[in-house]
CSV table of C-alpha atoms and ligand atoms in Angstrom, one decimal:
chain,number,residue,atom,x,y,z
L,18,MET,CA,-0.8,132.3,-41.2
L,19,ALA,CA,-0.7,133.4,-44.9
L,20,GLY,CA,-1.9,136.9,-45.8
L,21,VAL,CA,-4.8,137.0,-48.3
L,22,LEU,CA,-3.4,137.8,-51.7
L,23,VAL,CA,-5.8,140.3,-53.5
L,24,ALA,CA,-4.9,140.4,-57.1
L,25,GLN,CA,-4.5,144.2,-58.1
L,26,PRO,CA,-5.7,145.1,-61.6
L,27,PRO,CA,-2.7,146.4,-63.3
L,28,PRO,CA,-2.8,150.3,-63.8
L,29,SER,CA,-4.2,152.0,-66.8
L,30,VAL,CA,-1.6,153.0,-69.1
L,31,ARG,CA,-4.5,154.9,-71.3
L,32,GLU,CA,-4.1,158.2,-69.4
L,33,GLN,CA,-0.5,158.3,-69.8
L,34,ALA,CA,-0.8,157.7,-73.4
L,35,ARG,CA,-3.1,160.7,-73.7
L,36,GLY,CA,-0.5,162.8,-72.1
L,37,TYR,CA,2.2,161.7,-74.5
L,38,VAL,CA,0.0,161.8,-77.6
L,39,ALA,CA,-1.3,165.5,-76.5
L,40,THR,CA,2.4,166.6,-76.6
L,41,LEU,CA,3.6,164.8,-79.7
L,42,ALA,CA,0.6,166.0,-81.5
L,43,GLY,CA,0.1,169.5,-80.3
L,44,PRO,CA,0.9,172.5,-82.0
L,45,ALA,CA,4.3,173.1,-80.5
L,46,MET,CA,5.7,170.1,-82.2
L,47,HIS,CA,4.5,171.4,-85.6
L,48,GLY,CA,3.2,168.1,-87.0
L,49,ARG,CA,6.8,166.3,-86.3
L,50,GLY,CA,7.6,167.4,-90.0
L,51,TYR,CA,9.8,169.6,-91.9
L,52,VAL,CA,8.4,173.1,-91.2
L,53,SER,CA,9.8,174.9,-87.9
L,54,GLY,CA,12.0,171.9,-87.1
L,55,GLY,CA,9.2,169.7,-86.0
L,56,ASP,CA,10.9,166.3,-86.1
L,57,SER,CA,13.8,167.6,-84.5
L,58,LEU,CA,11.9,168.9,-81.4
L,59,ALA,CA,10.2,165.7,-81.4
L,60,ALA,CA,13.7,163.7,-81.5
L,61,ASP,CA,14.9,165.8,-78.6
L,62,TRP,CA,11.6,165.2,-76.6
L,63,ILE,CA,11.5,161.4,-77.1
L,64,ALA,CA,15.2,161.4,-76.0
L,65,ALA,CA,14.5,163.2,-72.9
L,66,GLN,CA,11.9,160.6,-72.3
L,67,PHE,CA,14.2,157.8,-72.7
L,68,ASP,CA,16.7,159.6,-70.3
L,69,ARG,CA,13.8,160.0,-67.8
L,70,LEU,CA,12.8,156.3,-67.9
L,71,GLY,CA,16.3,155.1,-67.6
L,72,LEU,CA,16.9,153.7,-71.2
L,73,ALA,CA,20.7,153.5,-71.9
L,74,PRO,CA,22.1,155.1,-75.2
L,75,LEU,CA,23.5,152.3,-77.5
L,76,ASP,CA,27.4,152.1,-77.6
L,77,GLY,CA,27.1,155.8,-76.1
L,78,GLN,CA,24.8,156.9,-79.0
L,79,ARG,CA,21.4,158.4,-78.4
L,80,TYR,CA,20.9,159.2,-82.0
L,81,GLN,CA,21.4,157.8,-85.4
L,82,ARG,CA,21.8,160.5,-88.1
L,83,PHE,CA,20.7,160.4,-91.6
L,84,HIS,CA,19.8,162.6,-94.4
L,85,PHE,CA,17.2,162.4,-97.2
L,86,PRO,CA,15.7,164.9,-99.9
L,87,VAL,CA,12.2,166.4,-99.0
L,88,ASN,CA,9.9,169.0,-100.2
L,89,THR,CA,8.3,171.5,-97.8
L,90,PHE,CA,5.9,174.2,-97.6
L,91,PRO,CA,7.2,176.7,-94.8
L,92,ASP,CA,5.0,179.7,-96.2
L,93,SER,CA,1.4,180.4,-96.5
L,94,VAL,CA,-0.3,178.6,-99.2
L,95,ARG,CA,-2.9,180.7,-100.7
L,96,VAL,CA,-5.5,179.6,-103.3
L,97,ALA,CA,-8.5,181.9,-104.3
L,98,ILE,CA,-10.8,180.8,-107.2
L,99,GLY,CA,-13.4,183.4,-108.5
L,100,GLY,CA,-12.9,185.7,-105.4
L,101,THR,CA,-13.2,182.9,-102.9
L,102,VAL,CA,-10.3,182.1,-100.8
L,103,LEU,CA,-9.9,178.4,-100.1
L,104,GLN,CA,-9.1,177.3,-96.6
L,105,PRO,CA,-5.6,175.3,-96.6
L,106,GLY,CA,-5.8,171.6,-95.6
L,107,ILE,CA,-9.8,171.7,-95.5
L,108,ASP,CA,-10.5,172.7,-99.0
L,109,PHE,CA,-7.2,172.0,-100.8
L,110,ILE,CA,-4.0,170.5,-100.4
L,111,THR,CA,-0.9,170.9,-102.5
L,112,ASP,CA,0.4,167.8,-104.0
L,113,PRO,CA,3.4,167.0,-101.9
L,114,ALA,CA,5.6,167.6,-104.7
L,115,SER,CA,4.2,170.6,-105.6
L,116,GLY,CA,6.6,173.4,-106.9
L,117,PRO,CA,5.6,177.3,-106.8
L,118,ALA,CA,3.2,179.5,-108.5
L,119,GLU,CA,2.5,182.9,-107.9
L,120,GLY,CA,-0.2,185.3,-109.4
L,121,ARG,CA,-3.4,185.2,-111.3
L,122,PHE,CA,-3.7,182.5,-114.0
L,123,ALA,CA,-6.5,181.9,-116.6
L,124,LEU,CA,-8.2,178.4,-116.1
L,125,VAL,CA,-8.1,176.2,-119.1
L,126,ARG,CA,-10.0,172.8,-118.8
L,127,PRO,CA,-8.6,170.3,-121.0
L,128,THR,CA,-10.6,167.1,-121.4
L,129,PHE,CA,-9.2,163.7,-121.4
L,130,ALA,CA,-9.8,163.7,-125.1
L,131,ASP,CA,-7.8,166.8,-125.3
L,132,LEU,CA,-4.7,165.6,-123.6
L,133,ALA,CA,-4.6,162.3,-125.5
L,134,ASP,CA,-4.7,164.1,-128.9
L,135,PRO,CA,-1.0,165.0,-129.5
L,136,ASP,CA,-1.9,168.2,-131.8
L,137,ALA,CA,-4.3,169.7,-129.0
L,138,ARG,CA,-1.6,168.8,-126.4
L,139,ALA,CA,0.8,170.8,-128.7
L,140,ARG,CA,-1.7,173.7,-128.9
L,141,LEU,CA,-2.1,173.6,-125.2
L,142,PHE,CA,1.7,173.7,-124.3
L,143,ALA,CA,2.3,176.4,-126.9
L,144,ARG,CA,-0.1,179.1,-124.9
L,145,PRO,CA,1.8,181.8,-123.4
L,146,PRO,CA,2.3,181.5,-119.8
L,147,GLY,CA,-0.5,182.8,-117.5
L,148,TRP,CA,-2.6,180.0,-117.5
L,149,ALA,CA,-3.3,177.0,-115.2
L,150,ALA,CA,-5.1,173.7,-116.1
L,151,TYR,CA,-8.0,172.4,-114.4
L,152,LEU,CA,-8.4,168.6,-114.4
L,153,ASP,CA,-11.6,167.2,-113.5
L,154,ARG,CA,-11.6,163.7,-112.1
L,155,PRO,CA,-11.0,160.9,-114.7
L,156,ALA,CA,-14.4,159.5,-115.4
L,157,THR,CA,-12.9,156.0,-116.2
L,158,THR,CA,-11.6,153.3,-113.9
L,159,ASP,CA,-9.8,151.4,-116.6
L,160,LYS,CA,-6.1,151.0,-115.6
L,161,ASP,CA,-4.7,151.7,-119.0
L,162,SER,CA,-6.8,154.9,-119.4
L,163,LEU,CA,-5.9,156.0,-115.7
L,164,HIS,CA,-2.1,155.3,-116.4
L,165,ALA,CA,-2.3,157.7,-119.7
L,166,TYR,CA,-4.0,160.2,-117.7
L,167,ALA,CA,-1.2,160.2,-114.8
L,168,ALA,CA,1.3,160.3,-117.8
L,169,PHE,CA,-0.6,163.4,-119.4
L,170,GLU,CA,-0.6,165.3,-115.9
L,171,ALA,CA,2.8,164.6,-115.4
L,172,GLU,CA,3.6,166.3,-118.8
L,173,LEU,CA,1.1,169.2,-118.1
L,174,VAL,CA,2.8,169.9,-114.9
L,175,ARG,CA,6.2,170.7,-116.7
L,176,HIS,CA,4.3,173.5,-118.5
L,177,ALA,CA,1.9,175.1,-116.1
L,178,PRO,CA,0.4,175.1,-112.7
L,179,VAL,CA,-2.4,172.4,-112.3
L,180,LEU,CA,-5.4,172.2,-110.3
L,181,LYS,CA,-6.9,168.8,-109.8
L,182,GLN,CA,-10.4,167.6,-108.6
L,183,GLY,CA,-10.2,165.5,-105.6
L,184,GLY,CA,-12.6,163.4,-103.6
L,185,SER,CA,-14.4,164.4,-100.5
L,186,LYS,CA,-11.6,163.4,-98.4
L,187,LEU,CA,-7.9,165.1,-98.8
L,188,THR,CA,-4.9,162.8,-97.8
L,189,TRP,CA,-1.7,164.5,-97.7
L,190,SER,CA,1.8,162.9,-97.9
L,191,VAL,CA,5.6,163.9,-98.1
L,192,ALA,CA,7.6,163.7,-101.3
L,193,ASN,CA,11.1,163.6,-102.1
L,194,GLU,CA,11.1,165.8,-105.3
L,195,ALA,CA,9.8,169.0,-106.5
L,196,LEU,CA,8.0,169.8,-109.6
L,197,PRO,CA,8.6,172.8,-111.6
L,198,HIS,CA,5.0,174.2,-111.0
L,199,ALA,CA,2.2,174.1,-108.5
L,200,VAL,CA,0.0,171.0,-108.0
L,201,ILE,CA,-3.1,171.7,-106.1
L,202,GLU,CA,-5.8,169.2,-105.0
L,203,LEU,CA,-9.3,170.4,-104.5
L,204,ARG,CA,-11.9,168.8,-102.0
L,205,ALA,CA,-14.8,167.8,-104.1
L,206,GLY,CA,-17.1,170.8,-104.3
L,207,ALA,CA,-14.5,173.2,-103.5
L,208,MET,CA,-14.2,174.5,-107.1
L,209,PRO,CA,-16.9,177.4,-107.6
L,210,ALA,CA,-19.1,176.6,-110.7
L,211,GLY,CA,-18.1,178.8,-114.0
L,212,ALA,CA,-14.7,180.2,-112.4
L,213,ASP,CA,-12.5,181.1,-115.1
L,214,SER,CA,-9.3,182.0,-113.2
L,215,VAL,CA,-7.4,181.1,-110.1
L,216,GLU,CA,-5.0,183.1,-108.0
L,217,LEU,CA,-2.0,181.2,-106.7
L,218,HIS,CA,0.5,181.9,-103.9
L,219,VAL,CA,2.4,178.7,-103.5
L,220,ARG,CA,6.1,178.5,-102.7
L,221,ASP,CA,7.8,175.3,-101.8
L,222,ARG,CA,11.2,174.8,-100.4
L,223,PHE,CA,13.1,171.8,-101.5
L,224,ILE,CA,15.5,170.3,-99.1
L,225,PRO,CA,18.0,168.2,-100.8
L,226,ALA,CA,19.7,166.6,-97.7
L,227,HIS,CA,17.3,167.0,-94.4
L,228,ALA,CA,19.0,166.1,-91.6
L,229,ALA,CA,17.0,163.7,-89.3
L,230,ARG,CA,17.7,161.3,-86.6
L,231,ASN,CA,16.6,158.1,-85.1
L,232,VAL,CA,16.4,157.6,-81.4
L,233,PHE,CA,17.7,154.6,-79.6
L,234,GLY,CA,16.9,153.5,-76.1
L,235,ALA,CA,18.1,150.2,-74.6
L,236,ALA,CA,17.0,147.9,-71.7
L,237,ARG,CA,19.5,145.1,-70.9
L,238,ALA,CA,18.3,141.7,-69.9
L,239,ARG,CA,18.7,140.4,-66.3
L,240,LYS,CA,20.9,137.6,-67.8
L,241,LYS,CA,24.4,139.4,-67.9
L,242,GLY,CA,26.2,139.4,-71.1
L,243,SER,CA,23.0,138.5,-73.4
L,244,THR,CA,23.8,139.1,-77.1
L,245,ASP,CA,20.2,138.7,-78.1
L,246,TRP,CA,17.9,141.3,-78.8
L,247,LEU,CA,14.1,142.1,-78.9
L,248,VAL,CA,13.6,145.5,-81.2
L,249,ILE,CA,10.3,147.4,-80.5
L,250,THR,CA,9.9,150.4,-83.2
L,251,ALA,CA,7.5,153.1,-83.8
L,252,HIS,CA,8.1,156.1,-86.0
L,253,TYR,CA,7.5,159.5,-84.6
L,254,ASP,CA,7.6,161.9,-87.8
L,255,HIS,CA,4.5,162.7,-89.5
L,256,LEU,CA,3.7,165.2,-92.4
L,257,GLY,CA,4.3,168.5,-90.6
L,258,ARG,CA,2.8,172.0,-91.7
L,259,MET,CA,1.5,173.0,-95.0
L,260,GLY,CA,2.3,176.6,-94.4
L,261,PRO,CA,1.5,178.2,-90.9
L,262,ASP,CA,-2.2,177.7,-91.5
L,263,ALA,CA,-2.6,173.9,-91.8
L,264,LEU,CA,-1.2,171.5,-89.0
L,265,PHE,CA,-1.2,167.9,-89.5
L,266,PRO,CA,-1.2,166.7,-86.0
L,267,GLY,CA,-0.7,163.0,-86.7
L,268,ALA,CA,-2.1,161.7,-83.4
L,269,ASN,CA,-3.1,158.3,-84.6
L,270,ASP,CA,-0.2,158.2,-87.0
L,271,ASN,CA,1.9,157.9,-85.3
L,272,ALA,CA,1.8,159.6,-81.9
L,273,SER,CA,-0.2,156.7,-80.8
L,274,GLY,CA,2.4,154.1,-81.5
L,275,THR,CA,5.2,156.4,-80.1
L,276,ALA,CA,3.2,156.4,-76.9
L,277,MET,CA,3.0,152.9,-76.9
L,278,LEU,CA,6.5,152.5,-77.2
L,279,LEU,CA,7.2,154.7,-74.4
L,280,CYS,CA,4.6,153.0,-72.1
L,281,LEU,CA,6.3,149.6,-73.0
L,282,ALA,CA,9.8,151.3,-72.4
L,283,GLU,CA,8.7,152.2,-68.9
L,284,ARG,CA,7.6,149.0,-67.9
L,285,ILE,CA,10.7,147.0,-69.3
L,286,ALA,CA,13.2,149.6,-68.0
L,287,ARG,CA,11.7,148.9,-64.5
L,288,HIS,CA,11.5,145.3,-65.1
L,289,PRO,CA,14.2,144.0,-67.5
L,290,LEU,CA,13.4,140.7,-69.5
L,291,LYS,CA,15.0,137.8,-68.4
L,292,LYS,CA,17.2,136.8,-71.1
L,293,VAL,CA,17.1,139.2,-74.0
L,294,ASN,CA,18.1,142.9,-74.3
L,295,VAL,CA,15.5,145.3,-75.4
L,296,LEU,CA,16.4,148.0,-78.0
L,297,PHE,CA,13.8,150.7,-78.6
L,298,ILE,CA,13.9,152.7,-81.8
L,299,ALA,CA,12.0,155.7,-82.6
L,300,PHE,CA,12.3,156.2,-86.2
L,301,ALA,CA,12.3,159.5,-88.2
L,302,GLY,CA,11.3,159.9,-91.9
L,303,GLU,CA,8.6,157.0,-92.2
L,304,GLU,CA,6.1,159.4,-93.9
L,305,ALA,CA,8.9,160.4,-96.1
L,306,GLY,CA,9.4,156.7,-97.5
L,307,LEU,CA,10.7,154.6,-94.6
L,308,GLN,CA,13.7,156.8,-94.5
L,309,GLY,CA,14.8,156.1,-91.1
L,310,SER,CA,14.1,152.4,-91.0
L,311,MET,CA,15.8,151.8,-94.2
L,312,TRP,CA,18.7,153.8,-93.0
L,313,CYS,CA,18.7,151.9,-89.7
L,314,ALA,CA,18.6,148.3,-91.5
L,315,ALA,CA,21.4,149.3,-93.8
L,316,HIS,CA,23.3,150.6,-90.9
L,317,PRO,CA,22.2,148.4,-88.2
L,318,PRO,CA,23.1,149.4,-84.6
L,319,VAL,CA,23.0,145.7,-83.5
L,320,ASP,CA,23.7,142.3,-85.2
L,321,LEU,CA,20.5,141.7,-87.3
L,322,ARG,CA,21.2,138.0,-86.6
L,323,ARG,CA,20.7,138.4,-82.9
L,324,ILE,CA,17.3,140.1,-83.1
L,325,LYS,CA,14.7,137.3,-81.9
L,326,LEU,CA,11.5,139.6,-82.9
L,327,LEU,CA,11.1,143.2,-84.2
L,328,ILE,CA,7.7,144.4,-83.0
L,329,ASN,CA,6.7,147.7,-85.2
L,330,LEU,CA,3.9,150.0,-83.8
L,331,ASP,CA,2.2,152.4,-86.2
L,332,LEU,CA,-1.5,153.5,-85.9
L,333,ASN,CA,-2.3,152.2,-82.4
L,334,GLY,CA,-4.9,154.9,-81.3
L,335,THR,CA,-8.2,153.0,-82.1
L,336,GLY,CA,-9.4,149.3,-81.8
L,337,ASP,CA,-13.2,148.9,-81.8
L,338,ASP,CA,-12.5,145.9,-84.2
L,339,GLY,CA,-9.3,144.6,-82.6
L,340,ILE,CA,-5.7,144.6,-84.2
L,341,THR,CA,-4.2,143.7,-87.3
L,342,VAL,CA,-0.8,141.7,-87.4
L,343,VAL,CA,1.2,142.3,-90.8
L,344,ASN,CA,3.7,139.6,-91.7
L,345,ALA,CA,1.7,137.3,-89.4
L,346,THR,CA,1.8,134.4,-92.2
L,347,GLU,CA,5.7,134.8,-92.1
L,348,GLN,CA,6.0,135.0,-88.3
L,349,ARG,CA,3.7,132.3,-87.3
L,350,LYS,CA,5.2,131.8,-83.9
L,351,ALA,CA,4.8,135.4,-82.6
L,352,PHE,CA,1.2,135.5,-84.3
L,353,ASP,CA,0.1,132.2,-82.6
L,354,ALA,CA,1.4,133.5,-79.3
L,355,LEU,CA,-0.6,136.7,-79.4
L,356,VAL,CA,-3.7,134.8,-80.6
L,357,ALA,CA,-3.3,132.4,-77.6
L,358,ILE,CA,-2.9,135.1,-75.1
L,359,ASN,CA,-5.9,137.1,-76.3
L,360,LYS,CA,-7.9,133.8,-76.3
L,361,ARG,CA,-7.2,133.4,-72.6
L,362,THR,CA,-7.4,137.1,-71.9
L,363,ARG,CA,-10.1,138.6,-74.1
L,364,ARG,CA,-8.6,142.0,-74.2
L,365,LEU,CA,-8.8,142.6,-77.8
L,366,ALA,CA,-11.9,142.2,-80.0
L,367,GLN,CA,-9.8,140.4,-82.6
L,368,VAL,CA,-6.1,139.5,-83.6
L,369,LYS,CA,-6.3,139.3,-87.3
L,370,PRO,CA,-3.7,137.9,-89.5
L,371,ARG,CA,-2.1,139.6,-92.8
L,372,GLY,CA,0.6,138.8,-95.0
L,373,PRO,CA,3.7,140.7,-95.9
L,374,ALA,CA,3.4,144.7,-96.7
L,375,CYS,CA,5.8,146.9,-97.0
L,376,ASN,CA,3.6,149.7,-95.5
L,377,SER,CA,5.8,150.6,-92.3
L,378,ASP,CA,8.8,150.5,-90.7
L,379,HIS,CA,9.1,146.6,-89.9
L,380,CYS,CA,9.6,146.2,-93.9
L,381,PRO,CA,13.2,147.0,-94.5
L,382,PHE,CA,14.1,144.7,-91.6
L,383,ALA,CA,11.7,141.7,-92.8
L,384,LEU,CA,13.5,142.0,-96.3
L,385,LYS,CA,16.8,141.6,-94.5
L,386,GLY,CA,15.4,138.2,-92.8
L,387,VAL,CA,14.7,139.9,-89.3
L,388,PRO,CA,11.6,138.4,-87.8
L,389,ALA,CA,9.5,141.3,-88.0
L,390,ILE,CA,5.9,142.0,-87.3
L,391,PHE,CA,3.7,145.2,-87.4
L,392,LEU,CA,0.6,145.9,-85.4
L,393,TYR,CA,-2.0,148.2,-85.9
L,394,THR,CA,-5.5,148.9,-84.4
L,395,MET,CA,-8.6,148.7,-86.4
L,396,GLY,CA,-12.2,150.4,-86.3
L,397,GLY,CA,-13.3,153.5,-84.9
L,398,VAL,CA,-12.3,157.0,-86.1
L,399,SER,CA,-10.7,156.8,-89.5
L,400,TRP,CA,-8.8,160.2,-89.9
L,401,TYR,CA,-5.7,159.8,-91.7
L,402,HIS,CA,-2.9,161.8,-92.9
L,403,ASP,CA,-5.4,164.9,-92.8
L,404,VAL,CA,-5.8,167.9,-90.4
L,405,ASN,CA,-8.2,165.8,-88.4
L,406,ASP,CA,-6.2,163.2,-87.0
L,407,ARG,CA,-6.0,165.3,-83.6
L,408,PRO,CA,-5.2,164.1,-80.1
L,409,GLU,CA,-8.9,165.4,-78.7
L,410,THR,CA,-10.4,163.0,-81.1
L,411,LEU,CA,-8.3,159.9,-80.7
L,412,PRO,CA,-10.2,157.3,-78.6
L,413,LEU,CA,-7.3,154.9,-77.7
L,414,THR,CA,-9.9,152.2,-77.5
L,415,ALA,CA,-7.8,149.3,-77.4
L,416,PHE,CA,-4.5,151.0,-75.9
L,417,ASP,CA,-4.7,149.1,-72.6
L,418,GLY,CA,-5.5,145.8,-74.1
L,419,LEU,CA,-2.8,145.9,-76.6
L,420,TYR,CA,-0.3,147.2,-74.2
L,421,ARG,CA,-0.9,144.4,-71.8
L,422,THR,CA,-1.2,141.8,-74.4
L,423,LEU,CA,2.5,142.9,-75.7
L,424,ILE,CA,3.6,142.8,-72.1
L,425,ASP,CA,2.6,139.2,-71.8
L,426,LEU,CA,4.3,138.5,-75.1
L,427,VAL,CA,7.7,140.1,-74.3
L,428,ASP,CA,7.8,138.6,-70.8
L,429,ARG,CA,8.3,135.2,-72.3
L,430,TYR,CA,11.8,136.4,-73.5
O,769,LIG,ZN1,2.5,156.2,-89.9
């Protein structure tokens, strides 16, 4: 008599992902950026995970090395206005391209009209050093005016430090250049009324050729000698630290996608695909302008023509409103397959199509004709490029649903 087959529910990978995210976005990895070797520590850790999961190096190489210029802030960034010491990362951020400033500066408040007037500008720039400009948010939304304002600001920073009034949300980033003076963005409400001076201690360190590494792991197909590839990618770098006091953990961006990549790697290393090899790539330098994926697409580790599909995972940590598929309109087959899987399983609230966008690491490959899609989750917490994108508050709502959906998709190869 045949035994009774009981369908076992697949085990949850969310708890495992939580552990990965906690490690990658923990303080010991320094925000996986450019202070205290954060990105390099993350690369070592991911390589150790690939070893543990049984992913092979590619042609003997675990890493792909490349370089790019980056502006960094290893030292404490201090801003005090009218006796109030502002909190780094919360009350202010440096412009990513900020240069240095040291000492007390008289605040000058040029208006848009001042900046637009060549004589007023000339008088301003002729002032002896010891002043900093404070710029209010432009009152206009007119494109030409905003463009002019940005041009005046760029001219201003060649002469003196600049403080800019930002919005209620501060969004940090990474720059590949360094300006001659400090540029500081203040949170709305952080500028004390009537302040006439500012104390700045800002010291950037510009690195002309920062050494970074993409990390490779391969799982060969069951079919011997297959030359076809499925490529699964996620960037592991984030913004790092703005001095020792402001950590940008990057839990959603992109410890979450890296965790998804590791969970998929574990499953596929144990159960290789039938016909297609799988290459996992953890990219560096995404936040610095898709540096790792651009280098990789220009120096491809496998024949780009043999890539059946590239799936890029970035911002996979929420999901109340389902997922968006970037490049869905160009990669109809892959998108339709995801929709069909979800119609049957109802794991995700929505599988939403989006057109091409050069907003993550799929892009340099898509531009070279590789069939590539990028998946991100929607809804839930919206911390982004700030000190609040932390593991403790990352819900991972759709993590299991997306993981199983992706397994169903890749198992067709
Ligand atoms: Zn990202």
